[in-house]
Coordinates of C-alpha atoms and ligand atoms in Angstrom, one line a residue:
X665 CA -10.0 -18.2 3.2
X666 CA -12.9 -18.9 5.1
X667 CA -13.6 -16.1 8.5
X668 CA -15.7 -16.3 11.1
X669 CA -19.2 -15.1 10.6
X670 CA -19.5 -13.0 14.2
X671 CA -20.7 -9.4 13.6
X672 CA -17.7 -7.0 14.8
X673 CA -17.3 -3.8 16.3
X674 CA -16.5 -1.3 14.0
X675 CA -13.5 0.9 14.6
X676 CA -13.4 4.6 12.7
X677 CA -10.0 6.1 12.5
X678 CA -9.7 10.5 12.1
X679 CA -6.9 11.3 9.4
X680 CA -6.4 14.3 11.1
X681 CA -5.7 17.4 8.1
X682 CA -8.1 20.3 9.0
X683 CA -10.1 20.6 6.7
X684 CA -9.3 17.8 4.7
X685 CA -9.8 15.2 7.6
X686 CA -11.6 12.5 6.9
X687 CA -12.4 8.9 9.1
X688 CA -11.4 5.4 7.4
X689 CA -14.4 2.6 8.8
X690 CA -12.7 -0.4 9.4
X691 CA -15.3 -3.5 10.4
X692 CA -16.8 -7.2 8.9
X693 CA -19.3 -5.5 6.5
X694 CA -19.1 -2.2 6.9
X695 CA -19.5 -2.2 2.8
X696 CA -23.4 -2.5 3.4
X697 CA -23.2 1.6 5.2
X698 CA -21.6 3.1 2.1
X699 CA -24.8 4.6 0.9
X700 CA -25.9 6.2 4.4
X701 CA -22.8 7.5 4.7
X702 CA -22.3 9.3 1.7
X703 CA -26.0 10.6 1.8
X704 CA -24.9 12.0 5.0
X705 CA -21.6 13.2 4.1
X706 CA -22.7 14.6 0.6
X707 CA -26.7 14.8 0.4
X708 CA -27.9 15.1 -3.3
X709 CA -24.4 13.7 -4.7
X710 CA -24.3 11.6 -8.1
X711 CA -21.1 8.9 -7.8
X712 CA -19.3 6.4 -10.3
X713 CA -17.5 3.7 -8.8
X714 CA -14.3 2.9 -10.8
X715 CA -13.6 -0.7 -10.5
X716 CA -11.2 -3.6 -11.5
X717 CA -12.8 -6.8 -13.8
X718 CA -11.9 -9.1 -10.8
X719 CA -13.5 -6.9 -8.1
X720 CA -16.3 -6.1 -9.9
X721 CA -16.8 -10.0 -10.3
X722 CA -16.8 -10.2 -6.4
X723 CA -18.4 -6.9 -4.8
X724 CA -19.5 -4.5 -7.3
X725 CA -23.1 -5.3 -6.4
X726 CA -23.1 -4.9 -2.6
X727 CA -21.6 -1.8 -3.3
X728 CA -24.2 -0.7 -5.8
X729 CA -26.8 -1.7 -3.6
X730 CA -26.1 -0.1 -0.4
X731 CA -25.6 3.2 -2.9
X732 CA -29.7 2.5 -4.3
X733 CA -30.7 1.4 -0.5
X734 CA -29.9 5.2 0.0
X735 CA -30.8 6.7 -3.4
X736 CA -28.0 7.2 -4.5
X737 CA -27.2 7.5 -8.4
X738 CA -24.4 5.8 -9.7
X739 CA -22.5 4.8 -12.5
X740 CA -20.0 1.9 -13.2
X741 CA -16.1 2.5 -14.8
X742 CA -14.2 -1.1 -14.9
X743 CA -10.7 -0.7 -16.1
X744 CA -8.7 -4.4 -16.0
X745 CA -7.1 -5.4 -13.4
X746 CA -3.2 -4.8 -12.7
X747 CA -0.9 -2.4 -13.2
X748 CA -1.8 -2.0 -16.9
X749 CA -4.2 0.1 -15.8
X750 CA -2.5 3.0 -14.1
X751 CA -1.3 3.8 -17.2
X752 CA -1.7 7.1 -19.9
X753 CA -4.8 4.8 -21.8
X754 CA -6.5 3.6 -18.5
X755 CA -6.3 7.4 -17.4
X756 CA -7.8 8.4 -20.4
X757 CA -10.6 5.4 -20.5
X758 CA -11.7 6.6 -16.6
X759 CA -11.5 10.4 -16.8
X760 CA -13.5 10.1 -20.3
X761 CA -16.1 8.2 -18.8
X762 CA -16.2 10.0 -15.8
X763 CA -16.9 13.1 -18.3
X764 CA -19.5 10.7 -20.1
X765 CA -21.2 10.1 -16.2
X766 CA -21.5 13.8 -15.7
X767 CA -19.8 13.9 -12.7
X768 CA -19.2 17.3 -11.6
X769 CA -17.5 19.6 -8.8
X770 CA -20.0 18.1 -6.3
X771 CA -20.4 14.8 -7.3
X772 CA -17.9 12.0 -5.8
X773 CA -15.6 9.0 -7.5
X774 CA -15.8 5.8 -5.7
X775 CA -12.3 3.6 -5.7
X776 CA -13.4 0.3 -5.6
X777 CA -10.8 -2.4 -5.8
X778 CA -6.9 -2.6 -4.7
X779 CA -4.0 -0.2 -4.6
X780 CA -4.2 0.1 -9.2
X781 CA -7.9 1.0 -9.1
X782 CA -7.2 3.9 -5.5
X783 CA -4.2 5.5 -7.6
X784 CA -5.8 5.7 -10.7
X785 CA -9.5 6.6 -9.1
X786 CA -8.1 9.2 -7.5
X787 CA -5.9 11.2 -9.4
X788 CA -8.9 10.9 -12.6
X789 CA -10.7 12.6 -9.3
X790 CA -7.6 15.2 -8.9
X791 CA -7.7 16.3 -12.3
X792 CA -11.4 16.1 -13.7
X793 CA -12.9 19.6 -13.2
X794 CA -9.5 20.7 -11.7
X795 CA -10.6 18.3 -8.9
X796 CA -13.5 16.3 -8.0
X797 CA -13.4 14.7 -4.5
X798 CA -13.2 10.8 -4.5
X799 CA -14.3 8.0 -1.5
X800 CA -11.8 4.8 -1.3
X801 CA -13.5 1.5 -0.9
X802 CA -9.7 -0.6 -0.5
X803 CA -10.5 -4.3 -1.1
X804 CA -7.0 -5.5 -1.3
X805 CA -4.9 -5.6 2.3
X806 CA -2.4 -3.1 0.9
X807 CA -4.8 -1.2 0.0
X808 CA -6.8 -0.8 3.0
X809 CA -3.6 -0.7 5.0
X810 CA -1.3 1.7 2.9
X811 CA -2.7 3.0 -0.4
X812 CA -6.3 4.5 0.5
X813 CA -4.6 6.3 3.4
X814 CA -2.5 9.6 2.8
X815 CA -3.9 11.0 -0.6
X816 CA -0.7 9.9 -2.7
X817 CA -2.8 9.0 -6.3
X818 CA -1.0 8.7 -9.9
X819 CA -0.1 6.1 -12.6
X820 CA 3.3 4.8 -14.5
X821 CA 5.4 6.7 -16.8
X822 CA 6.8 4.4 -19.4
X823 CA 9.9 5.3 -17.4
X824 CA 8.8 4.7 -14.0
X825 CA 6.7 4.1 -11.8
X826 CA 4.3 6.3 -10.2
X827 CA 6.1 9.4 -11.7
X828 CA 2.7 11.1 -12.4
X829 CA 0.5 12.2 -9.9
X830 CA -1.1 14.4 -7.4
X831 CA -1.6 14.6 -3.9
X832 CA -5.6 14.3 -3.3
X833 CA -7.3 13.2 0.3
X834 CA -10.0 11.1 0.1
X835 CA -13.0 12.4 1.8
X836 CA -13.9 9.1 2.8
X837 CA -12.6 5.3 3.4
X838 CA -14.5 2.1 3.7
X839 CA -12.0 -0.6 4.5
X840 CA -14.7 -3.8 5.0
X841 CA -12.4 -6.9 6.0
X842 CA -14.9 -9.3 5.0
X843 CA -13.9 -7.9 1.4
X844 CA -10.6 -9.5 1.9
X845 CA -12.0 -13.5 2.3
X846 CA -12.5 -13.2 -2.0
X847 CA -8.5 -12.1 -2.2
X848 CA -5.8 -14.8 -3.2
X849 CA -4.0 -15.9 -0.3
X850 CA -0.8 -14.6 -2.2
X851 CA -1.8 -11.6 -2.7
X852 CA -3.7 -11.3 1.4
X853 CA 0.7 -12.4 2.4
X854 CA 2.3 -9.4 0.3
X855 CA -0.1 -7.5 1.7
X856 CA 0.6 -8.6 5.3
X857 CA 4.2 -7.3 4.8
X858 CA 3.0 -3.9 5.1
X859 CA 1.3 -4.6 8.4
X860 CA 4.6 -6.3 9.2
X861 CA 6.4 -2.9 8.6
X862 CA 4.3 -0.6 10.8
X863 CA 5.2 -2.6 14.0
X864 CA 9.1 -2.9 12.8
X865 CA 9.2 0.8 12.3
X866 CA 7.6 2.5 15.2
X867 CA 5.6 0.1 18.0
X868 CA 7.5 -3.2 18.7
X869 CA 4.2 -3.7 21.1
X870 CA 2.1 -4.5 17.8
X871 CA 5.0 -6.4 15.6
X872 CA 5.2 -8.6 19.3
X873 CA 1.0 -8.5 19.1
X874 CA 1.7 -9.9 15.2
X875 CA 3.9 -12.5 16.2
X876 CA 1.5 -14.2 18.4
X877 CA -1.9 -13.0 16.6
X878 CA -0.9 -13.8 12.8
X879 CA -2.8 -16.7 12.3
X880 CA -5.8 -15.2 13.3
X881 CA -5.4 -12.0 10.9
X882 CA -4.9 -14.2 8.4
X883 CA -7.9 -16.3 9.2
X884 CA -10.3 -13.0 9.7
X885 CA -12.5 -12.0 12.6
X886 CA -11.2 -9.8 15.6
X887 CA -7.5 -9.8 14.7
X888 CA -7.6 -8.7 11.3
X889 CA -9.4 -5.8 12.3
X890 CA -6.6 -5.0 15.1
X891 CA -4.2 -5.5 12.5
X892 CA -5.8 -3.4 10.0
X893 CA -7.2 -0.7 12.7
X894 CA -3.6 -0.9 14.0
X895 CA -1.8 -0.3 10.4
X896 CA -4.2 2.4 9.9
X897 CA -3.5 4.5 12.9
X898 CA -0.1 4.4 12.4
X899 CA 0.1 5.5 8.6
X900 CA -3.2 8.2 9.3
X901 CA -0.9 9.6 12.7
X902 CA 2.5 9.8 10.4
X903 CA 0.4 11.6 7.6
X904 CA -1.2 13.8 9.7
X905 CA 2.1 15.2 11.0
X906 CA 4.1 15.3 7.1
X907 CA 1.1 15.3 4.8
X908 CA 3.5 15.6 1.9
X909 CA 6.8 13.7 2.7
X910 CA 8.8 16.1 3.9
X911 CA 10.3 14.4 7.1
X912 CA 8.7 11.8 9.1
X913 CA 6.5 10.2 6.4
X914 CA 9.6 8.7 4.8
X915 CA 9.2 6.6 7.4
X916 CA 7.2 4.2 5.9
X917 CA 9.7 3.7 2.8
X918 CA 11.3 1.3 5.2
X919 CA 12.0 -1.9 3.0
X920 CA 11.2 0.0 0.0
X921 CA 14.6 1.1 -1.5
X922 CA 16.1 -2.4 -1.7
X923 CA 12.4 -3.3 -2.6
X924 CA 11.6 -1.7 -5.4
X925 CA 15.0 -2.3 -7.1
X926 CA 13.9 -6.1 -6.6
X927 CA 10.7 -5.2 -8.4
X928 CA 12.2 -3.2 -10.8
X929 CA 14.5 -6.0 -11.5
X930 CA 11.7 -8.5 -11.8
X931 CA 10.3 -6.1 -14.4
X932 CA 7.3 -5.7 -11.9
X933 CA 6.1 -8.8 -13.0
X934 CA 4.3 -11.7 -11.0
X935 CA 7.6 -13.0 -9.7
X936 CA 7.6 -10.3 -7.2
X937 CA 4.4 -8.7 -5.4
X938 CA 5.4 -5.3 -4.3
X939 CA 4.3 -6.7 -0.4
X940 CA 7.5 -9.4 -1.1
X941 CA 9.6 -6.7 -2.8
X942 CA 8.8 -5.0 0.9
X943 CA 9.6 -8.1 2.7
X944 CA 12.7 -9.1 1.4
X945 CA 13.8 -5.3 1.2
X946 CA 12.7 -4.9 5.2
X947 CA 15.2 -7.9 5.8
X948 CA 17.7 -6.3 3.9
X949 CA 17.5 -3.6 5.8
X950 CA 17.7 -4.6 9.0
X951 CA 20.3 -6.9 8.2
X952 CA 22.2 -3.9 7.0
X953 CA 21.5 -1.9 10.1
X954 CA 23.1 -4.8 12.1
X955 CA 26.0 -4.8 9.7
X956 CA 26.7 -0.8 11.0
X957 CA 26.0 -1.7 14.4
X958 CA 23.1 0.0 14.4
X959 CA 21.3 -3.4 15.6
X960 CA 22.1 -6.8 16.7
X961 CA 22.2 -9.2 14.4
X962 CA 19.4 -11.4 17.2
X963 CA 16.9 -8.4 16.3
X964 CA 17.6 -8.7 12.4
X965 CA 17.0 -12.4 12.9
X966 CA 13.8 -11.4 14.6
X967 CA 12.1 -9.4 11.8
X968 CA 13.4 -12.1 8.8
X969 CA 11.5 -14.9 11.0
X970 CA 8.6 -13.6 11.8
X971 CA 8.3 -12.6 7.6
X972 CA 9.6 -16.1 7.3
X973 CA 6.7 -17.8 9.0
X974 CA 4.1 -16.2 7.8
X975 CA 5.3 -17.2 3.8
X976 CA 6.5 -14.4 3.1
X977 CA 10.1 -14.5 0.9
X978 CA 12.9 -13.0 3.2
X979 CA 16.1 -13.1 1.1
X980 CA 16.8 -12.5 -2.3
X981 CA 17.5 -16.3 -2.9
X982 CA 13.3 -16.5 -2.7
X983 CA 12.4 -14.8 -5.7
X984 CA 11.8 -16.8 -8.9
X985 CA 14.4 -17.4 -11.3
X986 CA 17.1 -15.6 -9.0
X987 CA 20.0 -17.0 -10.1
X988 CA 19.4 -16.8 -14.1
X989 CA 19.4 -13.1 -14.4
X990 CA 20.6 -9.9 -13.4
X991 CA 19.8 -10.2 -10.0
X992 CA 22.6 -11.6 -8.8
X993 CA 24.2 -8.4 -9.5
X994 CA 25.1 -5.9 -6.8
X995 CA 25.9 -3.6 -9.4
X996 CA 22.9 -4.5 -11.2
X997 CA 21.0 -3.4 -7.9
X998 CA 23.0 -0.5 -7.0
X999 CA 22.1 1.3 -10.8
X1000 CA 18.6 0.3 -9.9
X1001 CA 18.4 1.9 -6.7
X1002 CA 20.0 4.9 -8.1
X1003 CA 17.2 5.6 -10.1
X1004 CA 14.9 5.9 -6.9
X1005 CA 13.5 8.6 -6.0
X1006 CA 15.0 8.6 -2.8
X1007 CA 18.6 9.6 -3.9
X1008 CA 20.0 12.9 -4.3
X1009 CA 23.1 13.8 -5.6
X1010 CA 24.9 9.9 -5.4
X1011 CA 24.2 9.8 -1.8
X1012 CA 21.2 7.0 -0.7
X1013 CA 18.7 7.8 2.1
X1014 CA 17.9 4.6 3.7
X1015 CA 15.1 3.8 6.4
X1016 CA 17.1 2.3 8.8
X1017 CA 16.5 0.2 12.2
X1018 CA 17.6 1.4 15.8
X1019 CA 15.6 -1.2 17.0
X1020 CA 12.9 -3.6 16.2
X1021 CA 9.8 -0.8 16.7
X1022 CA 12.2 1.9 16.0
X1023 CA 13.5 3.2 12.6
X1024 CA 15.2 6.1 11.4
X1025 CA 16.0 8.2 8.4
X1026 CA 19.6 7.9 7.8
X1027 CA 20.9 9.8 5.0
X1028 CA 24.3 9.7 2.8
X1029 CA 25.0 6.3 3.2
X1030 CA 27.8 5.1 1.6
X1031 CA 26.9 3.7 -1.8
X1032 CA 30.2 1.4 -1.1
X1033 CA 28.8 0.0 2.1
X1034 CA 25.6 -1.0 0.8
X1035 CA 27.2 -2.8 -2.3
X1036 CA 29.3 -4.9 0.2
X1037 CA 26.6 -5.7 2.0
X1038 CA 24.7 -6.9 -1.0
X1039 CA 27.6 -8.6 -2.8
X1040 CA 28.1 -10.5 1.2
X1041 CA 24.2 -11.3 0.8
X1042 CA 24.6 -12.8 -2.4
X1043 CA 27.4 -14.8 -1.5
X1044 CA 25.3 -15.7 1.3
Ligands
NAD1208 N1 -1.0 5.6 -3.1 C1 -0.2 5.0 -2.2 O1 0.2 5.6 -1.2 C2 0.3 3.7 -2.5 C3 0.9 2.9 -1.5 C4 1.3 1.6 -1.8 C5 1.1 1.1 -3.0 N2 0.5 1.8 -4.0 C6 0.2 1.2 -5.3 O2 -0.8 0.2 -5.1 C7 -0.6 -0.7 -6.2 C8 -0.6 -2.1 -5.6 O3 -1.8 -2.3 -4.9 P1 -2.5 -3.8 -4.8 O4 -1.4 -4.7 -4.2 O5 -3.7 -3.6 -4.1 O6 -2.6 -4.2 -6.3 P2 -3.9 -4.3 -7.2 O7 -4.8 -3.2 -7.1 O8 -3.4 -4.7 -8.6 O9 -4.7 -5.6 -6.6 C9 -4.0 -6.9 -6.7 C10 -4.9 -7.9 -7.3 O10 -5.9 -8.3 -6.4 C11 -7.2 -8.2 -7.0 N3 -8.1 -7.9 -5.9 C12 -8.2 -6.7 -5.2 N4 -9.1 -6.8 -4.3 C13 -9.7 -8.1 -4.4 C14 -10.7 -8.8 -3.7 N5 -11.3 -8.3 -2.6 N6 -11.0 -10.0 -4.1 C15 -10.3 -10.6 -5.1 N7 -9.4 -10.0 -5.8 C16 -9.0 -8.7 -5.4 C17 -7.1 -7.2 -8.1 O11 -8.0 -7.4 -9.1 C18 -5.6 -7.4 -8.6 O12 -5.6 -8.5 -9.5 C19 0.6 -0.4 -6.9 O13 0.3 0.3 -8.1 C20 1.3 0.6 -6.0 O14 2.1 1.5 -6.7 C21 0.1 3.1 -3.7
ZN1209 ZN1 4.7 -0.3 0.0

């Protein structure tokens, strides 16, 4: 992906938490101030970037440059990349040489890489020392979009995912969108998806902005900034009001109940990104609030072709191998979404649409409903 080389403005965002507020940098290069602004944020501070095999490849350098521009001392933790990581053993591997680093209560952990490397960074920060504090440097577009914001760190249980884990603020993020021209263009789409999903759920002004501005995020420059500055706001002003996912922050599970049973189902394999399991799931889920009347079927329509255009898969006919396995299964998907964690007592939450820039939290929905709806989808 090739960007414009224009020097951009940089844009700083407040997660506002009292005293755990901290700003996320969004700008082309902002990478290279890393070291000035940890000297000024912590002055005397020792660091260890944790870091994935593929990212290291890419921008472990800069990044350990602009920490000796500023005298910073620092030490390197590569774990490989993917979700194998966030596991018991990659735990282990980065807390143990985080111990090995010496870094202690005042020292900081630098997550440097995508959404694997900020969840497993951070909650090796949570628990060393009963809590060491940690800077995300995201370098994937979910990651500077979704996963360094909010403080939500952990890894896998054989059982599940993400069923360890603490809450833990960064103090700091560096989202540099230049870091993004090195990711795959797959990988740049699924990320897209959660962009897509901050407009469809609470400013149709922006999801209207994407619709005529995509290109250029994709390309880079000005719009990806807006897009990522955008994204940011949006998650940073939710979290600041339901730090810990007690109301409003549900919010942004829109397109992730029908989602992750498509992942789950996929066995959370290449076939399906999470950012497509997001897609596809957003869809469904709009298509489902048409199907109560809760939207037209036109704004529906809307959301699938503005997914649609971009690349990204829309309906579950798009993922790989679909029709060979238990996919095709409402049932299937129903027992898979029943092991979310957003069910209680056989009754589904769902983030549902009252309009394209509007969703709600709509809770005991009919488990019957939403298997009719999915059998008429795969019909469909
Ligand atoms: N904590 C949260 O709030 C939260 C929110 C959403 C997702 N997540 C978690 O995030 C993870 C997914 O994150 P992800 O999509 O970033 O996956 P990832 O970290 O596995 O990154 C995807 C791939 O892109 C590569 N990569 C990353 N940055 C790159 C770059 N600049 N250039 C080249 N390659 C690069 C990585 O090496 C990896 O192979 C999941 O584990 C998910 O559970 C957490
Ligand atoms: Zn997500």
């Amino acid at each position: 992906m090739t960007a414009p080389l224009k020097a951009s403005d940089t844009t700083v965002v407040n997660v506002a938490l009292d005293d755990r507020a901290y700003d996320i940098v969004i700008g082309r290069d902002v990478l290279t101030s890393l070291g000035t602004r940890i000297a000024a944020l912590r002055p005397g501070a020792r660091t260890a970037i944790v870091t994935d095999k593929t990212v290291a490849r890419h921008w472990l350098e800069p990044t350990e440059a602009s920490l000796a521009t500023a005298g910073i001392a620092t030490a390197r933790i590569i774990v490989d990349e993917g979700e194998g990581s966030k596991t018991y053993a990659g735990l282990e591997k980065v807390s143990e040489a985080l111990i090995a680093a010496r870094i202690e209560r005042n020292d900081l952990v630098i997550a440097l890489g995508g959404g694997v490397v900020g969840d497993l960074a951070g909650f090796a920060a949570a628990i060393l020392r009963r809590g060491v504090d940690f800077v995300q440097v995201p370098t994937s577009l979910l990651a500077q979009v979704d996963s360094s914001v909010g403080g939500k760190t952990g890894i896998n249980s054989p059982q599940g995912k993400n069923l360890l884990g603490a809450f833990h603020q960064p103090v700091l993020v560096i989202a540099d969108t230049a870091v993004l021209d090195t990711l795959s263009p797959r990988q740049f789409r699924a990320g897209y998806a959660e962009v897509a999903k901050y407009g469809v759920l609470g400013d149709e002004a922006f999801f209207a902005w994407l619709e005529s501005n995509h290109s250029e995020a994709f390309k880079g420059g000005a719009a990806r900034e807006h897009a990522i500055a955008t994204s940011c706001r949006a998650k940073a002003a939710i979290v600041a009001r339901d730090e810990r996912e007690n109301g409003d922050r549900a919010l942004l599970n829109l397109g992730h109940t029908f989602g992750h049973a498509l992942e789950a189902a996929t066995g959370f394999s290449d076939r399906l990104f999470h950012g497509e399991g997001v897609a596809i799931g957003m869809v469904l889920a709009a298509e489902f609030s048409a199907s109560l009347g809760m939207i037209s079927q036109g704004e529906a329509a809307r959301v699938a072709r503005h997914l649609a255009e971009v690349g990204l898969p829309t309906k579950l006919q798009d993922i790989a191998g679909f029709a060979q396995e238990g996919l095709a299964d409402a049932d299937a998907l129903m027992t898979l979404m029943a092991q979310d964690k957003k069910v209680r007592r056989g009754k589904l939450t769902f983030i549902l649409l009252e309009a394209v820039g509007r969703a709600a939290i709509v809770k005991d929905v009919d488990p019957k409903r939403v298997r009719d709806f999915l059998q008429s989808k795969l019909k469909a």
